[in-house]
Short mmCIF file of C-alpha atoms and ligand atoms in Angstrom, two decimals:
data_model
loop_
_atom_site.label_atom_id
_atom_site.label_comp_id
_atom_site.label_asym_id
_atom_site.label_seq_id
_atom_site.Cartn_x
_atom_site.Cartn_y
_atom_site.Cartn_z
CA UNK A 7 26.67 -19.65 4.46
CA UNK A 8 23.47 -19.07 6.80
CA UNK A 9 20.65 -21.26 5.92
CA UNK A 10 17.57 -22.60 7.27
CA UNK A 11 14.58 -25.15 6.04
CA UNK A 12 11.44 -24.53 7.66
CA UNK A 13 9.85 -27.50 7.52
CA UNK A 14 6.04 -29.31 8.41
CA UNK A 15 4.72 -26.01 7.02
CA UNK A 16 1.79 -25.35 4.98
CA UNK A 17 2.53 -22.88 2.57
CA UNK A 18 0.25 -19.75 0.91
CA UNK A 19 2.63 -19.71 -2.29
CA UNK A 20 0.84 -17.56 -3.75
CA UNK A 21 2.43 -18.94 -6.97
CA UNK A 22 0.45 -18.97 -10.54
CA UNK A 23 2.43 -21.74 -11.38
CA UNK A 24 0.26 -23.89 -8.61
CA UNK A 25 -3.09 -24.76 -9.73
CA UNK A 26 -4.67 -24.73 -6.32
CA UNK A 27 -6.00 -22.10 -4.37
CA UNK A 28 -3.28 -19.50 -2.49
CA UNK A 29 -1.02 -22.19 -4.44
CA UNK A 30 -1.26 -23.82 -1.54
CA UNK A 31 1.69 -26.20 -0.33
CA UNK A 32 0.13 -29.20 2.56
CA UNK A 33 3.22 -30.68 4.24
CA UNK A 34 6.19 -28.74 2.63
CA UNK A 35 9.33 -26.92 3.60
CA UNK A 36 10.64 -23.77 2.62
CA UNK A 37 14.22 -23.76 2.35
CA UNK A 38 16.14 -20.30 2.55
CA UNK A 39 20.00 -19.27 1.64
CA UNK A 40 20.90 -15.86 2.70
CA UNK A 41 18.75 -13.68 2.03
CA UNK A 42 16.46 -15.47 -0.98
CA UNK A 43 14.30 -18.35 -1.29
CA UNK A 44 16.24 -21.12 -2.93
CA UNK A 45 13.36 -24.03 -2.77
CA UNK A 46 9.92 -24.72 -1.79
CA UNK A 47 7.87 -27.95 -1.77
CA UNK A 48 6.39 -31.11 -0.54
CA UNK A 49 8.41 -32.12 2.33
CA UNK A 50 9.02 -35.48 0.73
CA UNK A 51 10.20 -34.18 -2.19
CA UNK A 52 13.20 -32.13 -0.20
CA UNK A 53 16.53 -32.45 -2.65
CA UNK A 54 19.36 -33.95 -0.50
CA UNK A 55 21.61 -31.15 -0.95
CA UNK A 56 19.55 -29.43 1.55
CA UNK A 57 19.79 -32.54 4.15
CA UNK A 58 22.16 -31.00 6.78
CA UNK A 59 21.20 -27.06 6.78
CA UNK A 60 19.25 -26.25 10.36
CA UNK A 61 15.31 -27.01 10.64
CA UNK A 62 12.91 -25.60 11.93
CA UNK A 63 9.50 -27.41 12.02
CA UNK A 64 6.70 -25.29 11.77
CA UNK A 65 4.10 -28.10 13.09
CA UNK A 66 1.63 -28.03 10.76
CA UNK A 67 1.73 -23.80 10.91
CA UNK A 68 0.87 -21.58 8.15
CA UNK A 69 3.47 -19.76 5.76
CA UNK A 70 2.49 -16.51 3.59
CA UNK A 71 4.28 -14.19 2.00
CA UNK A 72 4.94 -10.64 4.26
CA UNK A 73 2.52 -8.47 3.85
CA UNK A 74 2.59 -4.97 1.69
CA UNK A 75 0.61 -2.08 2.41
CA UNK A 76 1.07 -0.17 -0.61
CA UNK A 77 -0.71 2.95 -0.34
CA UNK A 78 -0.58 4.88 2.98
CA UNK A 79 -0.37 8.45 4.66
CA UNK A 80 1.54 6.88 7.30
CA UNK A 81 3.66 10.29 8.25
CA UNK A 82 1.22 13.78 8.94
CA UNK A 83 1.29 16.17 11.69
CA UNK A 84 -2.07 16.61 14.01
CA UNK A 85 -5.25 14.55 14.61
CA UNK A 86 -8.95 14.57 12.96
CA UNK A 87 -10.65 13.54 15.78
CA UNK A 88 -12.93 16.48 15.84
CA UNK A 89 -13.46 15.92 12.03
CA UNK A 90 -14.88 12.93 12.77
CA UNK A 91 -17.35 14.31 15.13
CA UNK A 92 -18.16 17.11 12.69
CA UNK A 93 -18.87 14.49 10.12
CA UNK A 94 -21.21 12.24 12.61
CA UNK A 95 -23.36 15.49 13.35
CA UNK A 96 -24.07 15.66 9.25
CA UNK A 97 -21.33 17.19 7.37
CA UNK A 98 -20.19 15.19 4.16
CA UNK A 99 -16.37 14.71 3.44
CA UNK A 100 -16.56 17.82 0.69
CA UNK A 101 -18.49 20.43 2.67
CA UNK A 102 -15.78 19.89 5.70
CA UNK A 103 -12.68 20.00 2.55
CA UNK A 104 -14.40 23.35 1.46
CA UNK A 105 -14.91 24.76 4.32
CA UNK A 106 -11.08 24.67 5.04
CA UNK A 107 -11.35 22.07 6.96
CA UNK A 108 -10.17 18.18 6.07
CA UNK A 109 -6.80 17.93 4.23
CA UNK A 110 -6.24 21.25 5.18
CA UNK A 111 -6.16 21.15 8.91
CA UNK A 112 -3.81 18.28 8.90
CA UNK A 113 -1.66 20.75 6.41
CA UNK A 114 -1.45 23.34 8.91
CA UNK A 115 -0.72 21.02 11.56
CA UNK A 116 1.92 18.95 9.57
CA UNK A 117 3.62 22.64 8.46
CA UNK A 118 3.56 23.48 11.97
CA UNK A 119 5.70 19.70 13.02
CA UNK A 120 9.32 19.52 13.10
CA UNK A 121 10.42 16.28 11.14
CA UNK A 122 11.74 14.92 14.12
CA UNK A 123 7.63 15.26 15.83
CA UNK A 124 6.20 13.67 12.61
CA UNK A 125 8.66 10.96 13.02
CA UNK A 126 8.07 10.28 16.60
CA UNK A 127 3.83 10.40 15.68
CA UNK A 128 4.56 8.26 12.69
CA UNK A 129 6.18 5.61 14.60
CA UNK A 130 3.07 4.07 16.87
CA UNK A 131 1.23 3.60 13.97
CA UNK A 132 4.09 2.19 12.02
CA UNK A 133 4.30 0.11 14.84
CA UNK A 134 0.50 -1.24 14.62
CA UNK A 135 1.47 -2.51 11.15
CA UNK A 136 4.24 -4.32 11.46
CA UNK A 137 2.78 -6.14 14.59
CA UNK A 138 0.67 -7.74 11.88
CA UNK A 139 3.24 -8.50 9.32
CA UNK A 140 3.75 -5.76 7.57
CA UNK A 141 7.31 -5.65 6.06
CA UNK A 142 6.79 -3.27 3.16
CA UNK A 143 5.55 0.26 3.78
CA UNK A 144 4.73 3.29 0.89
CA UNK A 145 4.16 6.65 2.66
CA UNK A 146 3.23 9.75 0.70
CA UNK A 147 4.02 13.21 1.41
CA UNK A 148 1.40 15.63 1.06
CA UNK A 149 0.34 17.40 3.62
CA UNK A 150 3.30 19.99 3.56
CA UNK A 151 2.13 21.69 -0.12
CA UNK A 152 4.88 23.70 0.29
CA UNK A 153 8.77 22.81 -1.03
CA UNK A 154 10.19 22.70 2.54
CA UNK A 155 7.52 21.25 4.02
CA UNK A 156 6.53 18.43 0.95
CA UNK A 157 10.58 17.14 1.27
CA UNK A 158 10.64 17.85 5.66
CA UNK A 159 7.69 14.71 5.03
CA UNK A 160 9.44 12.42 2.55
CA UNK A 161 12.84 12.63 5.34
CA UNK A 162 10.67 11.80 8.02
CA UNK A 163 8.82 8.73 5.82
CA UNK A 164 12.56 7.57 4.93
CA UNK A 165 14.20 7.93 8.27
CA UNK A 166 11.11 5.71 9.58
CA UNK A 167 13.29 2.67 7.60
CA UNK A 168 16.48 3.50 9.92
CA UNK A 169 14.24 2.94 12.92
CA UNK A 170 12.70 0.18 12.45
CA UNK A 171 12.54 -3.50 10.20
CA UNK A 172 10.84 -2.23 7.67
CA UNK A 173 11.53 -1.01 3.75
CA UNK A 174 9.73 2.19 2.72
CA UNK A 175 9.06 3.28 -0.78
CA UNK A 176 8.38 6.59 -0.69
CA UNK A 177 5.45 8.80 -2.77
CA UNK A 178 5.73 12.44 -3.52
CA UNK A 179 2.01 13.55 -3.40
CA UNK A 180 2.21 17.47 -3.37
CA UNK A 181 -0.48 17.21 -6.67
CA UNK A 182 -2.69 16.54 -3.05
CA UNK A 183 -4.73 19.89 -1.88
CA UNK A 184 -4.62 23.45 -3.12
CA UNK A 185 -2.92 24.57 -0.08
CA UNK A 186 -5.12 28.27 1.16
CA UNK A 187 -2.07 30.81 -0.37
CA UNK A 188 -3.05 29.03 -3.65
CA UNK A 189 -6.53 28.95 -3.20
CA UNK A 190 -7.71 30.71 -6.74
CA UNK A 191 -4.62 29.40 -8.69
CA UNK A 192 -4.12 25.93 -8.45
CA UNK A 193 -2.20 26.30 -11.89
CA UNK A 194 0.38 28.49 -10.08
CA UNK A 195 0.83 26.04 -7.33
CA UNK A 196 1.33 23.32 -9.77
CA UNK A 197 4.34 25.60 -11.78
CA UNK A 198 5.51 27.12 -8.78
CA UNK A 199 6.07 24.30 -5.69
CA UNK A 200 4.40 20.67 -7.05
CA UNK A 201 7.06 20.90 -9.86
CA UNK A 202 9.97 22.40 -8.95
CA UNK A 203 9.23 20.37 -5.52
CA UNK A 204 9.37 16.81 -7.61
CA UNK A 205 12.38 17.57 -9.40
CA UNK A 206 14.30 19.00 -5.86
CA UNK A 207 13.17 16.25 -3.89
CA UNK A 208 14.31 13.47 -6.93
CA UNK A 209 17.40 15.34 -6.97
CA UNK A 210 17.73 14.63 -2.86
CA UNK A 211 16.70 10.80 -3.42
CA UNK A 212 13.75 11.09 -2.00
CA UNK A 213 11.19 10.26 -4.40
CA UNK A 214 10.15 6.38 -5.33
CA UNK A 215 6.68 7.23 -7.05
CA UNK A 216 4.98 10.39 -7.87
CA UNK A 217 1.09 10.34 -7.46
CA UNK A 218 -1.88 13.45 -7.58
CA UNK A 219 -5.24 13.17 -6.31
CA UNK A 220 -7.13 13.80 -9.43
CA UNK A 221 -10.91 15.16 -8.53
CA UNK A 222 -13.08 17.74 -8.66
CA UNK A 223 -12.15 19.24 -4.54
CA UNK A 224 -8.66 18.50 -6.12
CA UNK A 225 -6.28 18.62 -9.21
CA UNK A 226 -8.13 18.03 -12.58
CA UNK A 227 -7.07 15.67 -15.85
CA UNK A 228 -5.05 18.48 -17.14
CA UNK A 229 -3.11 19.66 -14.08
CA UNK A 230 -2.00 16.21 -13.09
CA UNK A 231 -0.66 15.33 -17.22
CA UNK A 232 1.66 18.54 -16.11
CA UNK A 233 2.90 16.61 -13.10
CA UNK A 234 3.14 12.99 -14.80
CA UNK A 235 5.05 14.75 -17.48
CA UNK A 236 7.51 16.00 -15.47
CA UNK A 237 8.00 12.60 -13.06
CA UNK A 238 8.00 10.84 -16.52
CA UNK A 239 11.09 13.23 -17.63
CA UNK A 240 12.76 12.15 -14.29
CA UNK A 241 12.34 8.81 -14.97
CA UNK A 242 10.12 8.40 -12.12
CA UNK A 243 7.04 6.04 -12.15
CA UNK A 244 3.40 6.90 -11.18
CA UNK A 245 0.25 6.28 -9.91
CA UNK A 246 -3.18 8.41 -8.88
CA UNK A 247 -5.72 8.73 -6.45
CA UNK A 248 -8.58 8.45 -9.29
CA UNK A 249 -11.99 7.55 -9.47
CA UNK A 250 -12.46 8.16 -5.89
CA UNK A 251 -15.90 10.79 -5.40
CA UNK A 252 -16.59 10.35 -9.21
CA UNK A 253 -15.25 9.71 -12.68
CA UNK A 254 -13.02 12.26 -14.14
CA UNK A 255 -11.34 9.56 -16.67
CA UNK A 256 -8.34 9.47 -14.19
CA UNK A 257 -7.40 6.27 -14.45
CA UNK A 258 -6.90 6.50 -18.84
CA UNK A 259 -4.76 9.04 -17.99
CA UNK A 260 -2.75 7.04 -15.46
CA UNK A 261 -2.70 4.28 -17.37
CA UNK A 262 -1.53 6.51 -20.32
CA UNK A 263 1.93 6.95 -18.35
CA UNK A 264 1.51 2.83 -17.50
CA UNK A 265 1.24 3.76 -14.07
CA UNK A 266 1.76 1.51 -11.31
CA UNK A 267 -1.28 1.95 -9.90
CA UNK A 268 -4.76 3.80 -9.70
CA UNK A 269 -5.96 3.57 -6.68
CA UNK A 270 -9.74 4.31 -5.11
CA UNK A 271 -11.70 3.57 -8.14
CA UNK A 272 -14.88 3.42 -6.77
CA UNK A 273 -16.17 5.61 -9.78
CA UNK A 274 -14.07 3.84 -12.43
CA UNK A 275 -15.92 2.78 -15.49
CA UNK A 276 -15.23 -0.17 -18.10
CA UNK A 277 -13.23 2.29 -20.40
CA UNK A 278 -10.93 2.56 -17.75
CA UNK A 279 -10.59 -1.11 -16.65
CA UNK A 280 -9.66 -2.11 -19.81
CA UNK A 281 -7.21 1.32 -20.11
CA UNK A 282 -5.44 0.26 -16.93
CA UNK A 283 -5.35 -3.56 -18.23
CA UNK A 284 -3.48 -2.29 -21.23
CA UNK A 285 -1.26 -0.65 -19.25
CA UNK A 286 -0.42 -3.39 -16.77
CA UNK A 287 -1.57 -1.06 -13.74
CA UNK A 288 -2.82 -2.51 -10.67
CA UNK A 289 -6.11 -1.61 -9.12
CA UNK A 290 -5.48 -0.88 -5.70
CA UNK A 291 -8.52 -0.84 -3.66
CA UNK A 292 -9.17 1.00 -0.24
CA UNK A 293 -11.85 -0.30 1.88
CA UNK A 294 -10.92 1.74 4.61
CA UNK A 295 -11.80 4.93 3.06
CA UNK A 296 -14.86 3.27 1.73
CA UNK A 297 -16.01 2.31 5.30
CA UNK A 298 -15.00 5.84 6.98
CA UNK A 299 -16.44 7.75 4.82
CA UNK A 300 -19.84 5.36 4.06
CA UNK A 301 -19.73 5.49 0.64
CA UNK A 302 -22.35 3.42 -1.27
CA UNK A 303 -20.94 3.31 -4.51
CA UNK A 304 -18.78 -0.01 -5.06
CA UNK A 305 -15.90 0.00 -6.97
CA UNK A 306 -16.62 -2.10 -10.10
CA UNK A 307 -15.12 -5.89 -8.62
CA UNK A 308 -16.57 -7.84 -11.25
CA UNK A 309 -15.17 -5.90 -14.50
CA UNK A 310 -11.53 -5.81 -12.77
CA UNK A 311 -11.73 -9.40 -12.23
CA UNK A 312 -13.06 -10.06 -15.62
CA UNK A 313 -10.41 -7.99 -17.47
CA UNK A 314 -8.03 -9.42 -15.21
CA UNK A 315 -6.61 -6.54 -13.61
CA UNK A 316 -4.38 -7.33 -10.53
CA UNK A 317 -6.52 -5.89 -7.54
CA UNK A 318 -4.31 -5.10 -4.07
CA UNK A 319 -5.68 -3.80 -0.82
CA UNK A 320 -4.21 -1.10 1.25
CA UNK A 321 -4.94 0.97 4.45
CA UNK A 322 -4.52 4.11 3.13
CA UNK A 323 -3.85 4.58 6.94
CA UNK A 324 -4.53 9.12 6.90
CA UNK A 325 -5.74 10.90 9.47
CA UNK A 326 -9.53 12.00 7.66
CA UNK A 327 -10.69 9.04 5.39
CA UNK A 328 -9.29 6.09 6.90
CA UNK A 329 -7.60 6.06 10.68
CA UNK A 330 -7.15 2.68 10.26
CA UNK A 331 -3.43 0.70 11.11
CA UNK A 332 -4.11 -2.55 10.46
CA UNK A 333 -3.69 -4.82 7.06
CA UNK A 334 -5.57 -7.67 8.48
CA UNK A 335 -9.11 -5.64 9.19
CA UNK A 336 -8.84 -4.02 5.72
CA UNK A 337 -8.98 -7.84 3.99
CA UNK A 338 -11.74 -8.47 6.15
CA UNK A 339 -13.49 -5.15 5.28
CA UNK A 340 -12.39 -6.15 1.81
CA UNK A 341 -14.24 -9.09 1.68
CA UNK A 342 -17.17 -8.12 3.51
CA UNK A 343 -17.47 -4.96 1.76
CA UNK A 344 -16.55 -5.44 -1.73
CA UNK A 345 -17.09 -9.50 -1.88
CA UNK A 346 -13.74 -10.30 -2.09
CA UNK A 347 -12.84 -13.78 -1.73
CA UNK A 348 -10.17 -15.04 1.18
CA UNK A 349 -7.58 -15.60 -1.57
CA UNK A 350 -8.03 -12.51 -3.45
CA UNK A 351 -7.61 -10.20 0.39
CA UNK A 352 -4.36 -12.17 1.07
CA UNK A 353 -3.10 -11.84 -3.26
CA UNK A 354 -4.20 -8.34 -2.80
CA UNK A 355 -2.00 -7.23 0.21
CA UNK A 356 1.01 -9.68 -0.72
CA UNK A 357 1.52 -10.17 -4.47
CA UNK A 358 -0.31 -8.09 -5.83
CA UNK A 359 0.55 -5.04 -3.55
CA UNK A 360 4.24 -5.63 -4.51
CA UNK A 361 3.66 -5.19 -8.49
CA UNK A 362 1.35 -1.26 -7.43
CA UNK A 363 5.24 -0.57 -5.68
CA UNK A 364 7.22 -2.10 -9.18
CA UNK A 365 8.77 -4.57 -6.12
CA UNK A 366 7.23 -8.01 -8.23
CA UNK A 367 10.23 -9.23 -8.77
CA UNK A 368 11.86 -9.83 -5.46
CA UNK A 369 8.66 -9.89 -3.42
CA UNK A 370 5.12 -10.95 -2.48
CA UNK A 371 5.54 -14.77 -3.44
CA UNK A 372 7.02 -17.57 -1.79
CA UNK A 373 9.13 -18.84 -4.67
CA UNK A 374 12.65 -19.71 -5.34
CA UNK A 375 14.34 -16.91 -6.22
CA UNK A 376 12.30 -14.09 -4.02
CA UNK A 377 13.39 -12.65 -0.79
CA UNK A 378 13.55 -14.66 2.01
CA UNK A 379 10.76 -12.49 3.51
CA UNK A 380 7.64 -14.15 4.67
CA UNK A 381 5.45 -14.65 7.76
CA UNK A 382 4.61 -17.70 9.67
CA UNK A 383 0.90 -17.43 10.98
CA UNK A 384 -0.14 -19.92 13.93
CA UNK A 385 -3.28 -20.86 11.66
CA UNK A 386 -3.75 -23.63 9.44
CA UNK A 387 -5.62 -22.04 6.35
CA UNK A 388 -5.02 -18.90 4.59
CA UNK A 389 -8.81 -18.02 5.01
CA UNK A 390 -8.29 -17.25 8.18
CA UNK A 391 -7.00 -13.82 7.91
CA UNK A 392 -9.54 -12.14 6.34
CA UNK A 393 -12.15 -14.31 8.29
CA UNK A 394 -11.14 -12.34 11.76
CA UNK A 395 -11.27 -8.87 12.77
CA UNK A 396 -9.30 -7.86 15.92
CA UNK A 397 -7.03 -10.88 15.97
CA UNK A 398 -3.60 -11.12 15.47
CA UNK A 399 -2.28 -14.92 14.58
CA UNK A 400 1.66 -13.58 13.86
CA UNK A 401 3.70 -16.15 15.04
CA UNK A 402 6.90 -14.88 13.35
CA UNK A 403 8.11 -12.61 10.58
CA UNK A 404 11.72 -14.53 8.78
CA UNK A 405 13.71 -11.66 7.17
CA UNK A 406 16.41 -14.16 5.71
CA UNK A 407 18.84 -12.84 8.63
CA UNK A 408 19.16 -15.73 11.69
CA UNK A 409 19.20 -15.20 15.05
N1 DI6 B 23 -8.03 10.61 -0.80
C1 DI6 B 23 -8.16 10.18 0.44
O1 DI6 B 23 -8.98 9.38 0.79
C2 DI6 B 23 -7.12 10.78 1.26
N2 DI6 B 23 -6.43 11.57 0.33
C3 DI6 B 23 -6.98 11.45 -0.84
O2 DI6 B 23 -6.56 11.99 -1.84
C4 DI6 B 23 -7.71 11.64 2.32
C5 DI6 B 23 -6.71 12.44 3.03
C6 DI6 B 23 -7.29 13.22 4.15
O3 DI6 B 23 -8.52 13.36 4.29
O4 DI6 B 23 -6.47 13.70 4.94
FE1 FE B 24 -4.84 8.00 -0.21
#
């Protein structure tokens, strides 16, 4: 039987069964058997059937749960770099999308990459999160808006799993962009690829989630019911990029389908706080896109919090609204942005970022029972990782496998 304790830890539990902040653990051990959790606690208070299994002492380091980033465009073909430039010389996020631009250029560039190229692209960046801790990666498809080309992205997002350490859920976002052959009859490309595209690629295995980007330069209220309907009849969950330029009531009709997740929100109102409570969705919040894109308008922190609707973080790492690969600067943006605290950054890309992928069960705590999954951080308090930008503490990610 492999085992391991690691021992003169301090431990983020991130348990609500601990009282104290990050359900914090001074002086503990974590004590792991296969591939779960079987114990955590004071030090002291170690049961002697653990006695003789290996140690490891931490000195005094920090233990978290691995980090989730729960909503990302990890896997496109091209670069926005000129995008970019376009938008510092004056033109908004819209006028680029409508004048074919945005979304669109990384569609014709994805359409025009083999899955092997978006594979080998995907990989650096994959790469950038998991050198911070990242152990849990969604990727949505997307930019293909076509059959071939929606299912050639979901391959490439699961074959990313084979390469490296790392377990991808994977999102089937064709509800995305009207892609230019559709341009007057987004209803048609809704019968004609999103659908028949959803129930193919489920049929394949390829298909975790199904999500839409429900807004005005996109797919309205109406369109994306068609789409939940049909992910609902394959007994596939969802979520939606809502709220996110303004308020088309997105989110009540996410949490309608109790979504996992509506994510963006920066629009949302208190109808749909209280909708998505209902529901048990979680409010997944993307700073990133915030900062790139210099919105003003914040998403409403204080109603989520006082509803009590779970509220994770993501990079919603794309190519347009948010280049960004790294976990850690998006807490910090988080809190510096949006007023997050410390505690809420770290629930929000750990806990909390494991219930938007349905994973709460085996993941994003350190409790008995959950996978033997976590990250020890050569820090001594939890505030410390949304405190920094550009620096990495990692001191090592435990995967319940020993060397
Ligand atoms: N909202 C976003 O922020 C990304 N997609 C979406 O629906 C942007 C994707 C892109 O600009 O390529
Ligand atoms: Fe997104």
């Amino acid at each position: 039987m492999v085992s391991r304790i690691y021992t003169n830890a301090t431990v983020a539990t991130l348990s609500d069964k601990l009282s104290k902040p990050y359900g914090l653990l001074e002086q503990s051990a974590v004590v792991v058997i296969q591939d779960r959790i079987d114990w955590v606690g004071k030090s002291k208070n170690l049961p002697q059937t653990y006695q003789n299994f290996p140690r490891e002492d931490l000195g005094g380091k920090l233990i978290t749960p691995a980090l989730i980033d729960c909503h990302t465009h990890l896997v496109y073909g091209g670069s926005r770099a000129k995008e970019f430039e376009m938008r510092l010389e004056g033109a908004s996020y819209e006028e680029i999308a409508k004048a074919g631009g945005g979304i669109l250029s990384t569609v014709t560039a994805t359409r025009n990459t083999s899955e092997e190229e978006l594979i080998n692209s995907a990989l650096p960046r994959l790469d950038a999160l998991l050198a911070e801790g990242v152990c849990v990666v969604e990727i949505k498809s997307g930019y293909g808006l076509s059959i071939e080309d929606e299912l050639k992205m979901l391959r490439a997002a699961r074959k990313l799993e084979t390469l490296r350490d790392v377990k991808i859920k994977t999102t089937y976002l064709a509800a995305h962009a009207i892609p230019p052959e559709y341009k007057k009859n987004s209803d048609s490309y809704i019968d004609e690829v999103v659908l028949p595209g959803l129930t193919q690629a489920a049929e394949e295995g390829l298909v975790d989630a199904v999500d839409a980007f429900c807004e005005g330069i996109a797919f309205s209220p109406d369109q994306v019911d068609k789409v939940f309907q049909r992910a609902t009849a394959l007994g596939i969950p969802v979520k939606l990029h809502a709220e996110q330029l303004s308020n088309l009531k997105g989110t009540e009709l996410a949490a309608r389908y109790q979504a996992l997740s509506a994510d963006h929100l920066e629009y949302l109102d208190l109808d749909g706080v209280k909708a998505m409570k209902e529901a048990g969705t979680v409010a997944v919040l993307l700073p990133g896109a915030f900062y790139t894109l210099r919105e003003t308008k914040l998403p409403p922190i204080e109603d989520l919090r006082s509803e009590g609707v779970p509220i994770a973080l993501a990079t919603d790492c794309n190519p347009g609204s948010s280049p960004i690969m790294s976990l850690l600067l998006i807490m910090n943006m988080a809190c510096t942005l949006f007023r997050l605290t410390p505690e809420e950054a770290l629930n929000g890309v750990t806990k909390n970022a494991a219930k938007a992928l349905g994973l709460g069960h085996e993941k994003g705590t350190i409790e008995a029972g959950k996978d033997a999954n976590f990250l020890i951080w050569d820090i001594t308090h939890p505030a410390e990782l949304a405190y920094q930008a550009g620096f990495n503490p990692l001191f090592k990610v435990v995967r319940g496998e020993f060397e």
